[in-house]
Coordinates of C-alpha atoms in Angstrom, one line a residue:
Chain I
X8 CA 1.0 13.8 26.5
X9 CA 0.9 16.1 23.5
X10 CA 3.9 18.1 24.8
X11 CA 6.0 14.9 25.0
X12 CA 5.1 13.9 21.5
X13 CA 6.1 17.2 20.2
X14 CA 9.5 16.9 21.9
X15 CA 10.1 13.6 20.1
X16 CA 9.3 15.2 16.8
X17 CA 11.8 18.1 17.1
X18 CA 14.3 18.3 14.4
X19 CA 12.3 16.2 11.9
X20 CA 12.6 17.5 8.4
X21 CA 9.6 17.9 6.0
X22 CA 9.7 17.7 2.3
X23 CA 6.9 20.2 1.6
X24 CA 7.8 23.7 0.6
X25 CA 4.4 25.1 1.8
X26 CA 5.2 25.8 5.4
X27 CA 5.0 28.9 7.5
X28 CA 7.7 30.2 9.8
X29 CA 5.9 28.3 12.6
X30 CA 7.2 25.1 11.3
X31 CA 10.8 26.1 11.8
X32 CA 10.1 27.3 15.3
X33 CA 6.9 26.0 17.0
X34 CA 7.3 28.4 19.9
X35 CA 7.0 31.5 17.8
X36 CA 4.1 33.8 18.8
X37 CA 1.9 35.7 16.4
X38 CA 0.9 39.4 16.7
X39 CA -1.7 38.6 19.5
X40 CA 0.9 36.7 21.5
X41 CA -0.6 33.3 20.8
X42 CA 1.3 30.2 20.3
X43 CA 0.5 27.5 17.9
X44 CA -2.4 25.3 19.1
X45 CA -2.3 21.5 19.3
X46 CA -5.4 19.7 18.3
X47 CA -6.4 16.1 18.1
X48 CA -8.4 14.8 15.2
X49 CA -9.8 11.3 15.7
X50 CA -9.3 8.4 16.3
X51 CA -13.1 8.3 16.4
X52 CA -14.0 10.8 13.7
X53 CA -16.9 10.3 11.3
X54 CA -14.8 11.2 8.3
X55 CA -11.6 9.4 9.2
X56 CA -11.9 6.3 7.0
X57 CA -11.5 4.1 10.1
X58 CA -9.5 4.6 13.2
X59 CA -6.8 7.2 12.7
X60 CA -5.6 10.0 15.0
X61 CA -4.0 13.1 13.6
X62 CA -2.1 15.3 15.9
X63 CA -2.4 18.7 14.3
X64 CA -0.6 21.9 15.2
X65 CA -2.6 24.9 14.1
X66 CA -1.6 28.4 13.3
X67 CA -5.0 30.0 13.2
X68 CA -6.7 27.8 10.7
X69 CA -3.6 26.8 8.9
X70 CA -2.1 23.4 9.7
X71 CA 1.6 23.7 10.6
X72 CA 2.3 20.1 11.4
X73 CA 0.3 16.9 10.9
X74 CA 1.4 13.8 12.6
X75 CA -0.7 10.6 11.9
X76 CA -0.8 8.1 14.8
X77 CA -1.6 4.6 13.7
X78 CA -2.2 1.3 15.4
X79 CA -5.8 1.5 16.6
X80 CA -6.7 -1.5 14.4
X81 CA -3.4 -3.3 14.5
X82 CA -3.9 -7.1 14.6
X83 CA -0.3 -8.1 13.8
X84 CA -1.5 -10.0 10.7
X85 CA 2.2 -10.8 9.9
X86 CA 2.7 -12.6 13.3
X87 CA -0.6 -14.5 12.9
X88 CA 0.5 -15.6 9.5
X89 CA 3.7 -17.1 10.9
X90 CA 1.6 -19.4 13.0
X91 CA -0.8 -20.6 10.3
X92 CA -0.3 -23.0 7.4
X93 CA -0.1 -21.5 3.9
X94 CA -3.7 -22.0 2.7
X95 CA -5.0 -20.8 6.1
X96 CA -3.6 -17.3 5.5
X97 CA -5.6 -16.6 2.4
X98 CA -8.9 -15.7 4.3
X99 CA -6.8 -13.5 6.7
X100 CA -5.6 -11.4 3.8
X101 CA -9.2 -10.4 3.1
X102 CA -9.1 -8.6 6.5
X103 CA -6.2 -6.4 5.4
X104 CA -7.6 -3.9 3.0
X105 CA -11.3 -4.8 3.2
X106 CA -12.3 -2.8 0.2
X107 CA -9.8 -4.7 -2.0
X108 CA -10.0 -8.3 -0.6
X109 CA -9.6 -10.0 -4.0
X110 CA -6.4 -8.1 -4.7
X111 CA -5.0 -9.0 -1.4
X112 CA -5.7 -12.7 -1.9
X113 CA -4.3 -12.5 -5.4
X114 CA -1.1 -10.9 -4.2
X115 CA -0.6 -13.4 -1.5
X116 CA -1.3 -16.4 -3.8
X117 CA 1.1 -15.0 -6.4
X118 CA 3.8 -14.8 -3.8
X119 CA 3.3 -18.5 -2.7
X120 CA 3.0 -19.7 -6.3
X121 CA 6.3 -18.0 -6.9
X122 CA 7.8 -20.8 -4.7
X123 CA 5.7 -23.7 -6.0
X124 CA 5.7 -25.5 -9.3
X125 CA 2.0 -25.3 -9.9
X126 CA 0.3 -24.7 -13.2
X127 CA -2.7 -22.4 -12.9
X128 CA -5.5 -23.3 -15.4
X129 CA -6.2 -20.5 -17.9
X130 CA -9.9 -20.2 -16.8
X131 CA -8.7 -19.6 -13.3
X132 CA -6.5 -16.7 -14.4
X133 CA -9.4 -15.1 -16.3
X134 CA -11.7 -15.5 -13.3
X135 CA -9.0 -13.9 -11.0
X136 CA -8.9 -10.9 -13.3
X137 CA -12.7 -10.8 -13.5
X138 CA -13.2 -10.7 -9.7
X139 CA -10.2 -8.2 -9.3
X140 CA -11.7 -5.8 -11.7
X141 CA -15.2 -6.1 -10.2
X142 CA -13.5 -5.4 -6.8
X143 CA -11.8 -2.3 -8.3
X144 CA -15.3 -1.0 -9.4
X145 CA -16.7 -1.7 -6.0
X146 CA -13.9 0.4 -4.5
X147 CA -13.5 3.2 -7.0
X148 CA -17.2 4.1 -7.3
X149 CA -17.9 4.5 -3.5
X150 CA -14.6 6.4 -3.1
X151 CA -16.2 9.3 -5.1
X152 CA -19.3 9.0 -2.9
X153 CA -17.2 9.0 0.3
X154 CA -15.4 12.1 -0.7
X155 CA -18.7 13.9 -1.3
X156 CA -20.1 12.7 2.0
X157 CA -17.0 14.2 3.8
X158 CA -17.6 17.4 1.9
X159 CA -21.2 17.5 3.0
X160 CA -23.1 16.1 0.1
X161 CA -25.2 13.1 1.0
X162 CA -26.8 12.1 -2.3
X163 CA -23.8 10.7 -4.3
X164 CA -23.0 8.0 -1.7
X165 CA -26.5 6.5 -2.2
X166 CA -25.9 6.1 -6.0
X167 CA -22.4 4.8 -5.3
X168 CA -23.7 2.2 -2.9
X169 CA -26.4 1.1 -5.2
X170 CA -23.7 -0.1 -7.6
X171 CA -21.5 -1.5 -4.9
X172 CA -24.4 -3.6 -3.5
X173 CA -25.1 -5.0 -6.9
X174 CA -21.4 -6.0 -7.4
X175 CA -21.3 -7.5 -3.9
X176 CA -24.3 -9.6 -4.8
X177 CA -22.4 -10.9 -7.7
X178 CA -19.6 -11.8 -5.4
X179 CA -22.1 -13.6 -3.2
X180 CA -23.2 -15.6 -6.2
X181 CA -19.6 -16.4 -7.1
X182 CA -18.2 -17.4 -3.7
X183 CA -20.9 -17.1 -1.0
X184 CA -19.5 -14.0 0.8
X185 CA -20.1 -10.4 0.3
X186 CA -16.8 -9.1 1.7
X187 CA -14.6 -11.8 3.2
X188 CA -14.3 -13.9 0.1
X189 CA -11.7 -16.6 0.3
X190 CA -12.2 -17.1 -3.4
X191 CA -8.7 -17.0 -4.9
X192 CA -6.8 -20.0 -3.7
X193 CA -3.2 -21.1 -4.1
X194 CA -3.2 -22.7 -7.6
X195 CA -6.4 -21.2 -9.0
X196 CA -9.8 -20.2 -7.7
X197 CA -12.2 -22.0 -5.4
X198 CA -15.0 -22.8 -7.8
X199 CA -16.4 -22.0 -11.2
X200 CA -19.0 -19.3 -11.5
X201 CA -22.6 -20.3 -11.6
X202 CA -24.2 -20.9 -15.0
X203 CA -25.5 -17.8 -16.6
X204 CA -23.8 -15.4 -14.2
X205 CA -21.1 -14.3 -16.7
X206 CA -23.8 -13.1 -19.1
X207 CA -25.6 -11.3 -16.3
X208 CA -22.4 -9.5 -15.2
X209 CA -21.7 -8.6 -18.9
X210 CA -25.1 -7.0 -19.2
X211 CA -24.7 -5.2 -15.9
X212 CA -21.3 -3.6 -16.7
X213 CA -22.6 -2.8 -20.1
X214 CA -25.1 -0.4 -18.6
X215 CA -22.9 0.6 -15.7
X216 CA -20.8 3.1 -17.6
X217 CA -23.8 5.2 -18.7
X218 CA -25.4 5.0 -15.2
X219 CA -22.2 6.0 -13.5
X220 CA -21.7 8.9 -15.8
X221 CA -25.3 10.2 -15.5
X222 CA -25.8 9.6 -11.7
X223 CA -22.4 10.4 -10.2
X224 CA -19.9 12.0 -12.6
X225 CA -22.3 14.6 -13.9
X226 CA -23.7 15.2 -10.5
X227 CA -20.3 15.7 -8.9
X228 CA -17.6 16.9 -11.2
X229 CA -19.2 20.1 -12.5
X230 CA -20.4 21.1 -9.1
X231 CA -19.0 24.5 -8.0
X232 CA -18.4 23.4 -4.4
X233 CA -16.7 20.2 -5.4
X234 CA -14.3 22.2 -7.7
X235 CA -13.5 24.8 -5.1
X236 CA -12.8 22.2 -2.4
X237 CA -10.6 19.9 -4.6
X238 CA -8.9 22.0 -7.2
X239 CA -5.4 23.1 -6.2
X240 CA -5.7 21.2 -2.9
X241 CA -3.1 18.7 -2.0
X242 CA -0.8 19.7 -4.8
X243 CA 2.2 17.5 -5.4
X244 CA 4.8 17.5 -8.1
X245 CA 5.7 14.2 -9.7
X246 CA 9.1 14.3 -8.0
X247 CA 7.6 14.8 -4.6
X248 CA 5.0 12.1 -5.2
X249 CA 7.7 9.6 -6.1
X250 CA 9.9 10.7 -3.2
X251 CA 7.1 10.2 -0.7
X252 CA 6.5 6.8 -2.2
X253 CA 2.9 7.4 -3.3
X254 CA 1.4 4.9 -5.7
X255 CA -2.0 4.4 -7.3
X256 CA -4.4 7.2 -8.4
X257 CA -2.7 10.0 -6.4
X258 CA 0.6 9.2 -8.2
X259 CA -1.1 8.8 -11.6
X260 CA -2.8 12.1 -10.9
X261 CA 0.6 13.8 -10.9
X262 CA 1.4 12.5 -14.4
X263 CA 3.5 9.5 -13.5
X264 CA 2.0 6.5 -15.4
X265 CA 2.9 3.7 -13.1
X266 CA 0.5 0.8 -12.9
X267 CA 1.6 -2.7 -11.8
X268 CA -0.9 -4.3 -14.2
X269 CA 1.1 -2.9 -17.2
X270 CA 4.6 -2.3 -15.8
X271 CA 4.9 -5.5 -13.6
X272 CA 2.5 -7.7 -15.5
X273 CA 0.9 -10.7 -13.8
X274 CA -2.0 -13.1 -14.5
X275 CA -3.5 -12.4 -18.0
X276 CA -3.2 -8.6 -18.1
X277 CA -0.7 -8.6 -20.9
X278 CA -3.4 -10.2 -23.2
X279 CA -5.9 -7.5 -22.4
X280 CA -6.3 -4.1 -23.9
X281 CA -6.5 -1.2 -21.5
X282 CA -5.0 2.2 -20.9
X283 CA -3.1 3.5 -17.9
X284 CA -4.9 6.8 -17.0
X285 CA -2.8 9.8 -16.0
X286 CA -3.6 13.4 -15.3
X287 CA -1.1 16.3 -15.0
X288 CA -2.7 18.6 -12.3
X289 CA -1.4 16.7 -9.2
X290 CA -4.2 17.8 -6.9
X291 CA -7.2 16.1 -5.3
X292 CA -9.4 16.7 -8.4
X293 CA -6.8 15.1 -10.6
X294 CA -6.7 11.9 -8.6
X295 CA -10.5 11.7 -8.7
X296 CA -10.5 12.3 -12.5
X297 CA -8.1 9.3 -12.7
X298 CA -10.4 7.2 -10.5
X299 CA -13.4 8.1 -12.6
X300 CA -11.7 7.2 -15.9
X301 CA -10.3 4.0 -14.4
X302 CA -13.9 2.9 -13.8
X303 CA -14.4 2.9 -17.5
X304 CA -11.1 1.0 -18.1
X305 CA -12.2 -1.7 -15.6
X306 CA -15.5 -2.0 -17.5
X307 CA -13.5 -2.5 -20.7
X308 CA -11.4 -5.2 -19.1
X309 CA -14.4 -7.1 -17.6
X310 CA -16.0 -7.2 -21.1
X311 CA -12.9 -8.5 -22.7
X312 CA -12.4 -11.1 -20.0
X313 CA -16.0 -12.4 -20.4
X314 CA -15.6 -12.6 -24.1
X315 CA -12.3 -14.4 -24.0
X316 CA -13.1 -16.7 -21.1
X317 CA -11.7 -20.2 -21.9
X318 CA -13.3 -23.4 -20.7
X319 CA -11.6 -25.9 -18.4
X320 CA -10.6 -26.6 -14.8
X321 CA -10.3 -23.7 -12.2
X322 CA -7.9 -25.2 -9.6
X323 CA -4.4 -26.5 -10.2
X324 CA -3.0 -29.5 -8.3
X325 CA -0.9 -28.4 -5.3
X326 CA -0.9 -31.7 -3.5
X327 CA -2.5 -32.5 -0.2
X328 CA 0.3 -30.8 1.9
X329 CA 1.5 -27.5 0.7
X330 CA 5.3 -27.3 1.4
X331 CA 6.9 -24.7 -0.8
X332 CA 10.7 -24.9 -1.3
X333 CA 13.0 -22.8 0.7
X334 CA 13.5 -19.2 -0.5
X335 CA 11.7 -16.0 -1.0
X336 CA 8.4 -15.5 -3.0
X337 CA 7.2 -12.1 -4.2
X338 CA 3.8 -11.1 -5.4
X339 CA 2.8 -7.7 -6.6
X340 CA -0.7 -6.5 -7.7
X341 CA -2.4 -3.2 -8.4
X342 CA -4.9 -2.7 -5.7
X343 CA -7.4 0.2 -6.1
X344 CA -5.2 2.3 -3.8
X345 CA -1.9 1.5 -5.3
X346 CA 0.8 -1.1 -5.3
X347 CA 0.1 -4.1 -3.0
X348 CA 3.1 -6.4 -2.6
X349 CA 3.7 -9.5 -0.6
X350 CA 7.0 -11.0 0.4
X351 CA 6.9 -14.6 1.7
X352 CA 9.9 -16.2 3.2
X353 CA 9.7 -20.0 3.4
X354 CA 11.9 -22.4 5.4
X355 CA 10.4 -25.5 3.7
X356 CA 7.9 -26.2 6.4
X357 CA 4.1 -26.1 6.5
X358 CA 3.9 -22.4 7.5
X359 CA 5.8 -19.4 6.3
X360 CA 8.8 -18.2 8.2
X361 CA 7.9 -14.6 7.5
X362 CA 5.2 -12.8 5.6
X363 CA 5.5 -9.1 4.8
X364 CA 2.7 -7.0 3.3
X365 CA 3.4 -3.7 1.6
X366 CA 0.1 -2.0 1.8
X367 CA -0.6 1.0 -0.4
X368 CA -2.7 2.7 2.3
X369 CA 0.2 2.6 4.7
X370 CA 2.8 3.9 2.2
X371 CA 0.5 6.6 0.8
X372 CA -0.4 7.9 4.3
X373 CA 3.0 9.4 4.5
X374 CA 1.5 12.0 2.2
X375 CA -0.5 13.4 5.1
X376 CA 2.7 14.3 7.0
X377 CA 4.3 15.9 4.0
X378 CA 1.5 17.6 2.1
X379 CA -0.9 18.8 4.7
X380 CA 1.3 21.4 6.4
X381 CA 0.4 24.8 4.8
X382 CA -3.2 23.8 4.1
X383 CA -6.3 24.9 6.0
X384 CA -7.9 22.5 8.5
X385 CA -11.0 21.7 6.3
X386 CA -8.6 20.7 3.4
X387 CA -7.6 17.6 5.4
X388 CA -10.8 15.8 4.4
X389 CA -10.3 16.1 0.6
X390 CA -6.6 15.1 1.0
X391 CA -7.7 12.0 3.0
X392 CA -10.2 11.3 0.2
X393 CA -7.3 11.5 -2.3
X394 CA -5.5 8.7 -0.6
X395 CA -8.8 6.9 0.2
X396 CA -7.0 4.8 2.9
X397 CA -8.6 1.8 4.6
X398 CA -8.0 1.2 8.3
X399 CA -7.4 -2.5 7.9
X400 CA -4.8 -1.8 5.3
X401 CA -2.5 0.7 7.0
X402 CA -2.8 -1.1 10.4
X403 CA -2.3 -4.6 9.1
Chain H
X21 CA 6.8 16.3 -17.1
X22 CA 10.1 16.8 -15.5
X23 CA 10.4 13.3 -14.1
X24 CA 12.4 11.0 -16.4
X25 CA 11.5 7.3 -16.2
X26 CA 13.8 4.7 -17.7
X27 CA 13.1 3.4 -21.2
X28 CA 14.4 0.7 -23.5
X29 CA 14.9 -3.0 -23.4
X30 CA 14.3 -4.5 -19.9
X31 CA 17.1 -7.1 -20.1
X32 CA 19.7 -4.5 -21.2
X33 CA 18.6 -2.2 -18.4
X34 CA 18.9 -4.9 -15.8
X35 CA 22.4 -5.7 -17.0
X36 CA 23.2 -2.0 -16.8
X37 CA 22.1 -1.9 -13.2
X38 CA 24.2 -5.0 -12.3
X39 CA 27.3 -3.7 -13.9
X40 CA 26.7 -0.3 -12.3
X41 CA 26.7 -1.9 -8.8
X42 CA 29.8 -4.0 -9.8
X43 CA 31.8 -1.1 -11.0
X44 CA 31.2 1.1 -8.0
X45 CA 31.0 -1.5 -5.2
X46 CA 32.6 -4.7 -6.5
X47 CA 29.6 -6.9 -5.7
X48 CA 30.6 -10.2 -7.3
X49 CA 27.6 -12.2 -6.0
X50 CA 25.0 -10.2 -7.9
X51 CA 22.8 -11.9 -10.4
X52 CA 19.8 -11.2 -12.7
X53 CA 16.8 -13.5 -12.6
X54 CA 13.6 -12.8 -14.6
X55 CA 12.8 -9.1 -14.2
X56 CA 14.9 -8.6 -11.1
X57 CA 18.5 -7.9 -10.1
X58 CA 19.6 -9.4 -6.7
X59 CA 22.7 -8.0 -4.9
X60 CA 24.0 -8.9 -1.5
X61 CA 25.9 -6.2 0.4
X62 CA 27.6 -5.7 3.7
X63 CA 25.5 -3.8 6.2
X64 CA 27.9 -0.9 6.3
X65 CA 27.6 -0.4 2.6
X66 CA 23.8 -0.2 2.5
X67 CA 23.5 3.6 2.3
X68 CA 26.2 4.0 -0.4
X69 CA 24.7 1.2 -2.5
X70 CA 21.2 2.7 -2.3
X71 CA 22.7 6.1 -3.1
X72 CA 24.2 4.6 -6.2
X73 CA 20.8 3.1 -7.1
X74 CA 19.0 6.5 -6.7
X75 CA 21.6 9.0 -8.0
X76 CA 23.5 7.1 -10.7
X77 CA 21.2 4.4 -11.9
X78 CA 18.0 6.4 -11.5
X79 CA 15.9 3.8 -9.6
X80 CA 13.4 6.1 -8.0
X81 CA 10.9 4.0 -6.0
X82 CA 11.5 2.1 -2.7
X83 CA 8.7 -0.4 -2.5
X84 CA 9.3 -1.9 0.9
X85 CA 11.8 -3.1 3.5
X86 CA 11.4 -6.6 4.8
X87 CA 13.2 -7.7 8.0
X88 CA 13.5 -11.4 8.9
X89 CA 14.5 -12.6 12.3
X90 CA 17.0 -15.4 11.7
X91 CA 17.6 -16.1 15.4
X92 CA 20.9 -14.5 16.0
X93 CA 21.0 -12.3 13.0
X94 CA 18.6 -10.2 10.9
X95 CA 18.1 -10.4 7.2
X96 CA 17.0 -7.2 5.4
X97 CA 15.6 -7.0 1.9
X98 CA 15.2 -3.6 0.2
X99 CA 13.0 -3.8 -2.8
X100 CA 13.5 -1.0 -5.4
X101 CA 11.5 -0.5 -8.5
X102 CA 12.4 1.6 -11.6
X103 CA 8.6 1.8 -12.2
X104 CA 9.1 0.3 -15.7
X105 CA 9.4 -3.4 -15.2
X106 CA 12.7 -3.7 -13.4
X107 CA 13.2 -4.7 -9.8
X108 CA 16.3 -4.4 -7.7
X109 CA 16.5 -6.5 -4.5
X110 CA 19.3 -5.4 -2.2
X111 CA 20.0 -7.8 0.7
X112 CA 22.0 -7.5 3.7
X113 CA 22.2 -9.2 7.1
X114 CA 23.1 -7.8 10.5
X115 CA 24.8 -10.0 13.2
X116 CA 23.9 -9.9 16.8
X117 CA 20.8 -9.4 18.9
X118 CA 20.9 -5.6 19.0
X119 CA 20.8 -4.7 15.4
X120 CA 21.9 -1.3 14.1
X121 CA 22.0 -0.2 10.5
X122 CA 22.3 3.1 8.6
X123 CA 19.1 4.7 7.7
X124 CA 18.4 5.4 4.0
X125 CA 15.8 8.2 4.6
X126 CA 18.2 10.8 3.1
X127 CA 18.3 8.7 -0.1
X128 CA 14.7 7.5 -0.3
X129 CA 12.5 9.7 1.9
X130 CA 9.7 7.1 1.7
X131 CA 11.9 4.8 3.8
X132 CA 10.9 7.0 6.8
X133 CA 7.8 5.0 7.6
X134 CA 9.1 1.6 6.4
X135 CA 12.0 2.0 8.8
X136 CA 9.8 3.0 11.6
X137 CA 7.7 -0.1 11.0
X138 CA 10.8 -2.3 11.1
X139 CA 12.0 -0.6 14.3
X140 CA 8.5 -1.2 15.9
X141 CA 8.3 -4.8 14.9
X142 CA 11.9 -6.0 15.3
X143 CA 13.8 -3.3 17.3
X144 CA 16.2 -2.6 14.4
X145 CA 17.7 0.8 15.1
X146 CA 18.3 2.9 12.1
X147 CA 21.2 5.2 12.6
X148 CA 20.5 8.7 11.4
X149 CA 16.7 8.3 11.1
X150 CA 15.0 11.7 11.8
X151 CA 12.0 10.4 13.6
X152 CA 12.5 6.9 14.9
X153 CA 9.2 6.2 16.8
X154 CA 6.9 3.2 17.0
X155 CA 4.2 3.1 14.4
X156 CA 1.6 0.5 15.5
X157 CA 2.5 -0.4 19.1
X158 CA 2.2 1.8 22.2
X159 CA 4.6 4.7 22.4
X160 CA 5.5 4.1 26.0
X161 CA 5.3 1.3 28.7
X162 CA 5.7 -1.4 26.1
X163 CA 9.2 -2.7 25.5
X164 CA 8.5 -5.7 23.3
X165 CA 9.0 -6.2 19.6
X166 CA 6.3 -8.5 18.4
X167 CA 7.7 -10.0 15.2
X168 CA 10.8 -11.3 16.9
X169 CA 10.8 -15.1 17.0
X170 CA 11.3 -15.0 20.8
X171 CA 8.0 -13.2 21.3
X172 CA 5.6 -16.0 22.2
X173 CA 2.1 -15.2 21.2
X174 CA 0.4 -16.9 24.2
X175 CA 2.3 -15.1 26.9
X176 CA 0.7 -12.3 28.8
X177 CA 2.5 -9.0 28.5
X178 CA 2.8 -6.4 31.1
X179 CA 2.9 -2.7 30.6
X180 CA 5.7 -1.7 32.9
X181 CA 5.2 1.5 34.8
X182 CA 1.5 1.7 33.9
X183 CA -1.1 1.1 36.6

């Protein structure tokens, strides 16, 4: 099986310059007469962020070739969407990248609203931004914990999950669900937030920054083991990162300040004041520095949103039957992992003719194939942590 | 930082992209709408048009490739971003039921996986792709392409050759 797959792979180019002579000729033998060794990692692996199989070719402990095999969680979401009506697809998008459900719903709704003449009430726009930024917090904070768990430290994940649980209970108060929300609807949001909750969230995020700094950042970032495992690992130049198509924190960690919230503005982000964080190092540590600083930016955005929150309705009138005009609708949002884009093709009927999701986990995963060759086997885990992929995202 | 991202007024930049495509490829149907440029090209020109976009116009990011099964032909949309507010949508369509089109992996290396996904789901063969394998479906014993309109969702599929 592995031999066949290797044959298929022959002649494939790599972008990375960090390859040994083994890469050019896999049959080369070392001074002990040993060939390169094939090894399977996953699909059931405790640190694999879901179901992912990596076919690795090892030269001693150096990875010569890394070939990700996807599809273990494939549900063909795009085919299911062709057989559902437009509003029925919104809850399905929660199942894509399940650590960024609100962003997926938002991206899909933007794509359908692109085809409709519906006016979205201002309060709904602010609520969308509020839940999106809470979602970003609930994804960025645990990602630091996950990385440390994979590097062998158990404590940070507990602090990270304490915050995530609290944010999820706010989601439960807002829409009744902790993970599969179905909150953002075509034309607005499902319902207004309960009375007094906005003040409670404001108070919570007000203290979150100091807690996050004390419990997680100071515990993790100065740690010698953390530094030696992440610094200089998974190095990319900005050119390489853009060539591979990486978006999100790994791209911003190389110094390219691309953020859909600022560069392709949607919702009420142009009215809010926030910075796009970049870092110049381009390694795993840099992408985590970006994530940590983005937590503070999200807190800043949530505070502004609650202060500026207008009164009024939360759901625009889309009519009883949703039939967008013929054509193409596009939506693009910044998910915690990068650029999430949706392309909806409508033929004027009740259900879309075609839905295409561009998931950041899928596009960023190409980084494994290009960057890992030349690294040691244990470096795979920090590099996976840099992408922070979600199984539901890359497998659709 | 060595990487140069475009600057200046968005509207002017989009007009620059459109006239760039017109000068080199004579695309009369192109238009700008909002923050995007839309051009429609012949399938044979796709690689040269995207080379123009990458090399001459400096549009660096390929966001995604969408394939649509139009029952008899296939529509392809390549969405390119200049990472600073501008979008270029390049469209083409391939006639026939056995679609073949030039790969753009030499121009945009990120197209590697997007083209593999399109091949997996629609059977679109990308000429010159270095590594055209399935991404999500089984590598062998499965000859179907699930996003084709002729693929009925309630039909039981067989894995030929597999016991």
